[in-house]
Coordinates of C-alpha atoms in Angstrom, one line a residue:
M126 CA -27.1 2.5 -26.3
I127 CA -25.7 2.9 -23.0
R128 CA -27.6 6.1 -22.3
A129 CA -30.7 4.5 -23.4
T130 CA -30.2 1.7 -20.8
L131 CA -29.6 4.2 -18.2
I132 CA -33.0 6.0 -19.0
A133 CA -34.7 2.6 -18.8
L134 CA -32.9 2.0 -15.4
V135 CA -34.2 5.3 -14.1
V136 CA -37.7 5.0 -15.3
A137 CA -38.0 1.3 -13.9
A138 CA -36.7 2.7 -10.6
A139 CA -39.1 5.4 -10.7
T140 CA -42.1 3.1 -11.2
P141 CA -44.0 2.2 -8.0
L142 CA -43.4 -1.2 -6.6
T143 CA -46.3 -3.9 -6.1
A144 CA -46.5 -7.0 -4.5
E145 CA -47.5 -8.7 -7.8
T146 CA -45.1 -10.0 -10.6
R147 CA -45.9 -9.3 -14.3
V148 CA -44.4 -10.0 -17.8
P149 CA -42.5 -7.2 -19.2
V150 CA -44.6 -5.3 -21.6
S151 CA -42.1 -3.2 -23.7
Q152 CA -38.8 -3.8 -25.7
A153 CA -37.1 -1.5 -23.1
E154 CA -38.1 -3.5 -20.1
I155 CA -36.9 -6.7 -21.9
S156 CA -33.6 -5.6 -23.0
L157 CA -32.9 -3.8 -19.4
G158 CA -29.6 -4.8 -18.4
F159 CA -25.9 -4.0 -18.5
A160 CA -25.0 -5.9 -21.7
P161 CA -24.0 -2.7 -23.7
L162 CA -21.9 -1.4 -20.9
V163 CA -20.1 -4.7 -20.3
K164 CA -19.3 -5.2 -24.1
E165 CA -17.6 -1.8 -24.0
A166 CA -15.7 -2.3 -20.8
A167 CA -15.0 -6.0 -20.4
P168 CA -12.1 -6.0 -23.2
A169 CA -10.0 -3.6 -21.2
V170 CA -10.0 -6.0 -18.1
V171 CA -7.2 -8.9 -18.7
N172 CA -6.3 -12.0 -17.0
I173 CA -2.8 -12.1 -15.3
Y174 CA -0.9 -15.5 -14.8
T175 CA 2.2 -15.1 -12.6
K176 CA 5.1 -17.5 -11.7
T177 CA 7.1 -16.9 -8.7
V178 CA 10.4 -18.8 -7.9
T179 CA 11.3 -18.8 -4.0
Q180 CA 14.3 -20.4 -2.4
E181 CA 13.1 -22.7 0.4
R182 CA 15.6 -24.9 2.6
Q183 CA 14.8 -28.5 2.6
R184 CA 13.0 -29.7 5.9
T185 CA 14.5 -32.1 8.2
P186 CA 13.1 -34.3 11.0
F187 CA 14.5 -31.5 13.5
S188 CA 12.9 -28.6 11.6
N189 CA 10.8 -27.8 14.6
D190 CA 13.3 -28.1 17.4
P191 CA 15.1 -24.8 17.8
F192 CA 18.5 -26.4 18.8
F193 CA 18.9 -29.1 16.2
D194 CA 17.2 -26.8 13.5
E195 CA 20.2 -24.4 14.0
F196 CA 22.7 -27.3 13.9
F197 CA 21.4 -28.8 10.6
R198 CA 20.7 -25.4 8.8
G199 CA 24.1 -25.2 7.2
L200 CA 23.9 -28.8 6.0
S201 CA 20.4 -28.7 4.2
Q202 CA 20.7 -27.3 0.6
P203 CA 18.0 -24.6 -0.3
Q204 CA 15.5 -25.9 -3.1
Q205 CA 13.6 -23.8 -5.6
R206 CA 9.8 -23.7 -5.4
V207 CA 7.7 -22.5 -8.1
Q208 CA 4.4 -20.9 -7.1
N209 CA 1.8 -20.0 -9.7
S210 CA -1.1 -17.5 -9.0
L211 CA -3.9 -15.9 -11.0
G212 CA -5.4 -12.5 -10.9
S213 CA -6.7 -9.6 -13.0
G214 CA -5.6 -6.3 -14.3
V215 CA -7.0 -3.2 -16.2
I216 CA -5.6 -1.6 -19.4
L217 CA -5.3 2.0 -19.0
S218 CA -3.7 3.1 -22.1
D219 CA -3.6 1.8 -25.9
D220 CA 0.1 1.1 -25.6
G221 CA -0.1 -1.5 -22.8
I222 CA -0.1 0.1 -19.2
V223 CA -1.8 -2.2 -17.1
V224 CA -2.8 -1.6 -13.4
S225 CA -3.0 -4.5 -10.8
N226 CA -2.7 -5.4 -7.3
Y227 CA 1.0 -5.6 -5.9
H228 CA 0.0 -8.9 -4.1
V229 CA -0.8 -10.2 -7.5
V230 CA 2.4 -9.3 -9.4
G231 CA 4.8 -7.6 -7.1
M232 CA 6.9 -10.5 -6.4
A233 CA 6.5 -12.3 -9.4
T234 CA 9.5 -13.6 -11.6
E235 CA 7.4 -14.1 -14.7
I236 CA 4.2 -12.4 -15.7
R237 CA 1.9 -13.3 -18.6
V238 CA -1.2 -11.3 -19.4
V239 CA -4.1 -12.6 -21.5
T240 CA -6.9 -10.4 -23.2
T241 CA -10.5 -11.2 -23.8
D242 CA -9.7 -11.9 -27.4
R243 CA -7.1 -14.4 -26.5
R244 CA -3.9 -12.4 -27.2
E245 CA -1.0 -13.0 -24.9
Y246 CA 1.7 -10.6 -23.7
N247 CA 4.7 -10.8 -21.7
A248 CA 4.6 -8.1 -19.0
R249 CA 7.1 -6.4 -16.6
V250 CA 6.5 -4.3 -13.5
I251 CA 7.6 -0.8 -14.1
L252 CA 6.4 0.6 -10.5
S253 CA 5.1 -1.0 -7.5
D254 CA 3.8 0.2 -4.1
K255 CA 3.3 -2.5 -1.3
A256 CA 1.7 0.1 1.0
S257 CA -1.2 0.9 -1.5
D258 CA -1.2 -2.7 -3.0
L259 CA -0.6 -1.4 -6.5
A260 CA 1.6 -2.3 -9.4
I261 CA 1.8 -0.9 -12.9
L262 CA 2.8 -3.1 -15.7
Q263 CA 3.9 -2.5 -19.3
L264 CA 2.9 -5.1 -21.8
D265 CA 5.8 -5.9 -24.4
G266 CA 4.8 -5.1 -28.0
A267 CA 1.3 -4.0 -27.1
E268 CA -0.5 -1.2 -29.5
D269 CA -4.1 -0.3 -30.2
L270 CA -5.5 -1.9 -27.2
P271 CA -8.9 -1.2 -25.5
F272 CA -8.6 0.8 -22.2
L273 CA -10.8 2.3 -19.6
D274 CA -10.7 6.1 -18.7
L275 CA -10.3 7.0 -15.0
R276 CA -13.2 8.9 -13.1
N277 CA -12.7 11.3 -10.4
S278 CA -13.4 8.9 -7.6
D279 CA -14.0 11.9 -5.1
Q280 CA -17.1 12.4 -7.0
V281 CA -18.3 8.8 -6.5
E282 CA -21.5 8.6 -4.1
V283 CA -22.8 5.9 -1.9
G284 CA -25.7 4.2 -3.7
E285 CA -24.3 4.5 -7.2
L286 CA -24.4 1.4 -9.4
A287 CA -21.0 -0.4 -9.8
L288 CA -19.9 -3.6 -11.8
A289 CA -17.0 -5.6 -10.7
I290 CA -15.0 -7.3 -13.7
G291 CA -12.5 -9.9 -13.1
N292 CA -11.6 -13.5 -13.2
P293 CA -12.8 -15.2 -9.9
F294 CA -11.4 -18.6 -9.1
G295 CA -10.0 -18.8 -12.5
V296 CA -13.4 -19.7 -14.1
G297 CA -13.1 -16.8 -16.7
Q298 CA -13.9 -13.2 -17.1
T299 CA -17.0 -12.7 -14.8
V300 CA -19.0 -9.5 -14.1
S301 CA -20.9 -8.8 -11.0
S302 CA -23.1 -6.0 -10.2
G303 CA -23.9 -3.9 -7.0
I304 CA -23.8 -0.4 -5.6
I305 CA -21.1 1.7 -3.9
S306 CA -21.9 0.7 0.0
G307 CA -19.4 3.2 1.5
L308 CA -16.8 5.7 0.9
A309 CA -13.4 6.4 2.8
R310 CA -13.0 3.1 4.4
T311 CA -10.1 2.7 6.7
G312 CA -8.8 -0.2 8.7
T313 CA -11.5 -2.6 7.4
A314 CA -9.5 -4.6 5.0
T315 CA -6.7 -7.0 5.8
G316 CA -3.2 -7.6 4.1
E317 CA -1.0 -4.9 2.8
G318 CA -3.5 -2.3 1.7
F319 CA -2.9 1.3 2.3
G320 CA -6.3 1.5 4.2
Y321 CA -8.3 3.8 2.2
Y322 CA -10.9 2.3 -0.1
L323 CA -14.5 2.3 -1.8
Q324 CA -16.6 -0.3 -0.6
T325 CA -19.2 -2.1 -2.7
D326 CA -21.4 -5.1 -2.6
A327 CA -20.7 -6.4 -6.1
A328 CA -19.3 -9.9 -5.5
I329 CA -15.5 -10.0 -5.3
N330 CA -13.7 -13.5 -4.9
P331 CA -10.3 -14.7 -5.2
G332 CA -9.1 -13.9 -8.8
N333 CA -11.0 -10.7 -8.9
S334 CA -7.9 -8.9 -7.2
G335 CA -6.6 -6.3 -9.7
G336 CA -9.9 -6.1 -11.7
A337 CA -12.0 -3.2 -12.5
L338 CA -14.8 -1.6 -10.7
I339 CA -16.6 0.5 -13.0
D340 CA -19.5 3.0 -12.9
V341 CA -22.5 3.1 -15.4
N342 CA -20.7 5.0 -17.8
G343 CA -17.8 2.4 -18.2
D344 CA -15.3 4.7 -16.3
L345 CA -12.7 3.2 -13.8
I346 CA -13.6 4.1 -10.1
G347 CA -11.4 1.6 -8.3
I348 CA -9.3 -1.5 -8.4
N349 CA -10.8 -4.4 -6.7
T350 CA -8.4 -5.5 -3.9
R351 CA -9.8 -6.9 -0.7
I352 CA -12.8 -8.5 0.8
L353 CA -14.1 -8.8 4.3
S354 CA -14.9 -12.6 4.8
R355 CA -14.3 -15.4 7.5
S356 CA -15.0 -18.2 4.7
G357 CA -12.8 -16.7 2.0
G358 CA -15.8 -16.0 -0.4
S359 CA -17.7 -12.9 -1.0
N360 CA -20.0 -11.8 1.7
G361 CA -21.1 -8.7 0.0
I362 CA -18.3 -6.5 1.6
G363 CA -15.7 -5.7 -0.9
F364 CA -13.0 -3.1 -1.3
A365 CA -11.5 -1.2 -4.1
I366 CA -8.5 1.2 -4.3
P367 CA -9.8 4.8 -5.5
A368 CA -9.1 5.7 -9.1
N369 CA -7.5 8.9 -8.1
L370 CA -4.7 7.1 -6.2
V371 CA -4.4 4.8 -9.4
G372 CA -4.0 8.0 -11.5
E373 CA -1.1 9.3 -9.5
I374 CA 0.8 6.1 -9.6
V375 CA 0.4 5.8 -13.2
H376 CA 1.8 9.2 -13.7
Q377 CA 4.8 8.6 -11.7
A378 CA 5.3 5.3 -13.7
R379 CA 5.2 7.2 -17.0
S380 CA 7.8 9.7 -15.6
G381 CA 10.1 6.8 -15.0
T382 CA 10.0 6.6 -11.4
E383 CA 10.7 2.8 -10.2
E384 CA 9.2 3.1 -6.7
F385 CA 6.1 5.3 -5.7
Q386 CA 7.2 8.7 -4.2
R387 CA 4.7 9.5 -1.3
P388 CA 4.8 13.0 0.2
W389 CA 6.0 13.3 3.7
A390 CA 3.8 14.8 6.4
G391 CA 6.3 14.7 9.3
M392 CA 3.5 14.5 11.9
S393 CA 1.3 12.2 13.7
G394 CA -2.4 12.6 14.9
Q395 CA -5.5 11.0 15.8
P396 CA -9.4 11.4 14.8
V397 CA -11.2 13.9 16.9
D398 CA -13.9 12.0 18.7
A399 CA -16.9 13.4 20.8
D400 CA -14.9 13.6 24.0
L401 CA -11.8 15.5 22.2
A402 CA -14.3 17.7 20.5
A403 CA -15.9 18.8 23.7
S404 CA -12.5 19.3 25.5
M405 CA -11.5 21.5 22.7
G406 CA -14.7 23.6 22.5
M407 CA -15.9 22.1 19.1
A408 CA -19.5 22.0 18.2
L409 CA -19.1 18.7 16.3
P410 CA -16.2 16.0 16.2
E411 CA -14.5 16.5 12.9
G412 CA -11.1 16.3 11.5
M413 CA -7.8 15.0 12.7
V414 CA -5.8 16.7 15.7
I415 CA -2.1 17.0 15.4
S416 CA -0.4 15.2 18.5
D417 CA 3.3 15.7 17.2
L418 CA 5.2 17.4 14.5
H419 CA 8.8 17.1 13.3
S420 CA 10.7 20.3 13.2
A421 CA 11.4 19.6 9.4
S422 CA 7.8 18.9 8.5
P423 CA 6.2 21.2 5.7
F424 CA 3.3 21.6 8.1
V425 CA 5.7 23.4 10.4
E426 CA 6.9 25.8 7.6
A427 CA 3.1 26.3 6.7
G428 CA 2.2 27.3 10.1
F429 CA 0.8 24.4 11.9
K430 CA 1.3 23.7 15.6
V431 CA 0.6 20.6 17.8
G432 CA -3.0 20.8 18.8
D433 CA -4.4 22.2 15.6
V434 CA -7.0 20.3 13.7
I435 CA -6.8 19.4 10.0
S436 CA -10.4 19.0 8.6
M437 CA -9.8 19.2 4.8
V438 CA -7.1 18.5 2.1
D439 CA -7.8 20.3 -1.3
G440 CA -11.5 20.4 -0.3
Q441 CA -11.9 16.9 0.8
V442 CA -12.8 15.8 4.3
V443 CA -10.0 14.3 6.4
N444 CA -10.9 12.5 9.7
S445 CA -8.0 10.2 10.3
P446 CA -4.3 9.6 9.5
S447 CA -5.1 7.3 6.9
E448 CA -7.2 9.7 5.1
M449 CA -4.6 12.4 5.4
A450 CA -1.9 10.2 3.9
F451 CA -4.3 9.2 1.1
R452 CA -5.0 12.8 0.3
M453 CA -1.5 13.9 0.2
S454 CA -0.5 10.9 -2.1
V455 CA -3.3 12.0 -4.4
A456 CA -2.0 15.5 -4.4
G457 CA 1.3 14.3 -5.6
M458 CA 4.9 15.1 -5.0
G459 CA 5.9 18.7 -5.7
S460 CA 2.6 20.1 -5.8
T461 CA 0.9 22.4 -3.2
A462 CA -2.0 21.3 -1.1
Q463 CA -4.6 23.6 0.5
V464 CA -5.2 22.3 4.0
T465 CA -8.0 23.5 6.2
R466 CA -6.8 24.2 9.8
L467 CA -8.9 24.7 12.8
R468 CA -7.5 26.5 15.7
G469 CA -9.8 27.3 18.5
T470 CA -12.7 29.5 16.9
E471 CA -10.5 30.2 14.0
K472 CA -10.7 28.5 10.6
D473 CA -8.2 29.1 7.8
V474 CA -6.6 27.6 4.7
L475 CA -2.9 27.2 4.4
D476 CA -0.9 26.1 1.6
V477 CA 1.5 23.0 2.2
Q478 CA 4.1 21.9 -0.1
M479 CA 4.1 18.1 -0.9
M480 CA 7.7 17.3 -0.5
A481 CA 9.8 14.0 0.2
A482 CA 11.4 13.5 3.6
P483 CA 14.5 15.5 3.6
N484 CA 17.8 13.3 3.8
R485 CA 19.5 15.9 6.2
P486 CA 21.8 15.3 7.9
P487 CA 23.1 12.6 5.4
A488 CA 22.0 9.1 6.6
A489 CA 25.7 8.0 5.8
P490 CA 24.8 4.1 5.8
V491 CA 27.6 1.7 6.7
Q492 CA 27.4 -2.0 6.1
L493 CA 29.9 -4.3 7.8
G494 CA 32.0 -6.8 5.8
E495 CA 32.5 -10.5 6.1
N496 CA 35.7 -10.2 8.5
T497 CA 33.6 -8.6 11.3
P498 CA 31.6 -10.0 14.3
L499 CA 28.2 -9.1 12.5
P500 CA 28.7 -9.4 8.8
G501 CA 26.0 -7.8 6.8
L502 CA 24.9 -5.5 9.5
T503 CA 23.9 -2.2 8.0
V504 CA 23.4 0.9 10.1
A505 CA 22.4 4.6 9.2
R506 CA 22.2 8.0 10.9
I507 CA 18.5 8.9 11.8
N508 CA 17.0 11.7 9.7
P509 CA 13.4 12.5 8.4
E510 CA 14.1 10.2 5.3
V511 CA 15.1 7.4 7.5
I512 CA 12.3 8.0 10.0
F513 CA 9.7 7.9 7.2
R514 CA 11.2 4.8 5.5
M515 CA 11.7 2.8 8.6
G516 CA 8.4 3.9 10.3
L517 CA 10.4 5.3 13.3
A518 CA 9.1 7.7 15.9
L519 CA 9.2 11.3 14.9
N520 CA 11.6 12.1 17.9
A521 CA 13.9 9.3 17.2
E522 CA 17.5 10.0 17.1
G523 CA 20.9 8.4 16.8
I524 CA 22.0 5.4 14.7
V525 CA 19.6 2.9 13.4
I526 CA 19.8 -0.8 12.1
T527 CA 18.3 -0.7 8.7
D528 CA 19.6 -4.5 7.9
P529 CA 20.6 -6.8 10.9
G530 CA 22.4 -9.2 8.3
Q531 CA 22.0 -13.0 8.8
H532 CA 24.1 -13.4 11.9
G533 CA 22.6 -10.2 13.5
A534 CA 19.0 -11.6 12.7
R535 CA 19.8 -14.9 14.5
A536 CA 21.1 -12.9 17.4
G537 CA 17.8 -11.1 17.7
L538 CA 18.6 -7.7 16.1
R539 CA 15.7 -6.3 13.9
P540 CA 15.5 -3.3 11.5
G541 CA 14.4 -0.3 13.2
D542 CA 16.5 -1.1 16.6
V543 CA 18.2 2.0 17.6
L544 CA 21.8 1.4 18.4
L545 CA 22.8 3.4 21.6
A546 CA 25.9 1.8 23.0
I547 CA 28.4 -1.0 21.9
N548 CA 30.5 -2.4 25.0
G549 CA 29.7 0.7 26.8
N550 CA 30.8 3.0 24.1
E551 CA 28.0 5.3 23.1
V552 CA 27.4 5.4 19.3
A553 CA 27.0 8.8 17.7
E554 CA 28.3 8.2 14.0
T555 CA 27.9 5.2 11.7
T556 CA 31.7 5.0 11.2
E557 CA 31.9 4.2 14.8
V558 CA 30.1 0.9 14.6
P559 CA 32.8 -1.1 12.8
Q560 CA 35.4 0.4 14.9
F561 CA 33.7 -0.5 18.2
L562 CA 32.8 -4.0 17.0
S563 CA 36.5 -4.8 16.0
E564 CA 37.5 -3.8 19.5
S565 CA 34.9 -6.1 21.1
G566 CA 37.2 -9.1 21.6
R567 CA 35.2 -12.5 22.5
R568 CA 32.4 -10.6 24.3
L569 CA 29.8 -8.1 22.7
N570 CA 27.3 -6.0 24.6
L571 CA 24.8 -4.1 22.6
N572 CA 22.5 -1.5 24.2
L573 CA 19.2 -1.0 21.9
Q574 CA 16.0 1.1 21.7
R575 CA 13.4 -1.0 20.4
G576 CA 10.0 1.0 20.3
G577 CA 9.5 2.2 23.9
Q578 CA 11.9 -0.5 25.4
R579 CA 15.5 -0.4 26.2
L580 CA 17.2 -3.7 25.6
N581 CA 20.7 -5.2 26.6
L582 CA 21.8 -7.9 24.3
R583 CA 25.0 -9.9 25.2
F584 CA 26.9 -12.3 22.9
R585 CA 29.9 -14.4 23.3
L586 CA 31.8 -14.5 19.8

């Protein structure tokens, strides 16, 4: 039935258009539509109701005054606040594996999933990834559920018909149609998204988040996640997370991983624009040029150098760091990716191991106890794993603050600050931090590196 509808669509599209309107003359034209496709796919899209309990400090008349707010901070009791929200999800297996957005379920304390036939399930998050804005749920006691198959999203083309299914504004399950408007969109959607999307003009509104974007065969090509809008409503520019990344995250969830493991590149780079291409003697601007490499990077092991241009990963075009990170994530941890390198007039393909950032030398984290000048302060030795996790510069060295603790945060310390010296004593090991702090007496002087700035913070204890 779906195939017949598609044939009718093609025939209708091939018919020359005229300025006149006319009455449909055949049963095929009368029944032209997506109804058979929706009947097949819609049962696999669910409504998700979440409850999040947060602790908020009771506001006082002095809450906006920096001095008095600090004075009354310890006197006001924190109160619980319950936040309810609504989103969508997609069933990917008959035993109740559901994918949704991180911003829908990632911080929820209670998750309830309702299917189109009004069955309700409690759900728990088994894997989440804030960077890609995806979360995988397991429905309790689910079996024999309808589900959608994943399509290879690298085969999706601009101009394909697409349907978005979700629960916009809580009005109930809704279907909107459109086309794929663009591929490999980066830096265009706001929020916590990973920055690599399919673009569609199918209407996506609040509540559609986590819903399905399907093709005319009923296969899942993306998870609806963001819109570009000034009003908050759909303007015909919506974004979906490609199905290939969804598939890798589901694979890791089924293997028991609780946090998505993304391969480490150990490099930084920039897109090759027209000026850069001309300076490098390239006929056309393409790819991403490597501007920095960590000595432990798997790309160094494979033979890459600063100044090389990466144009493809596993046969897919790469033109920016976001696309590079996406392609590595799709390749998956432990696999070997084929990376196309341009060096001068030479072009070759090198095998690169997809690996985690090494925890060498050991990070050796240390957390300060309650009877110290900065209780809760946590520091670690900088290594590739810490650089990757904290988003530090590739050339960062020394001891970094991973958690400033409550007192440290009030004093102006931030995660990612590199601790250079305490009261003039250079810090080389994490174990030296509590020692130097215990010797600080009534005055404390911290030398820090924050980004490209050196800071000197002084405290009276």
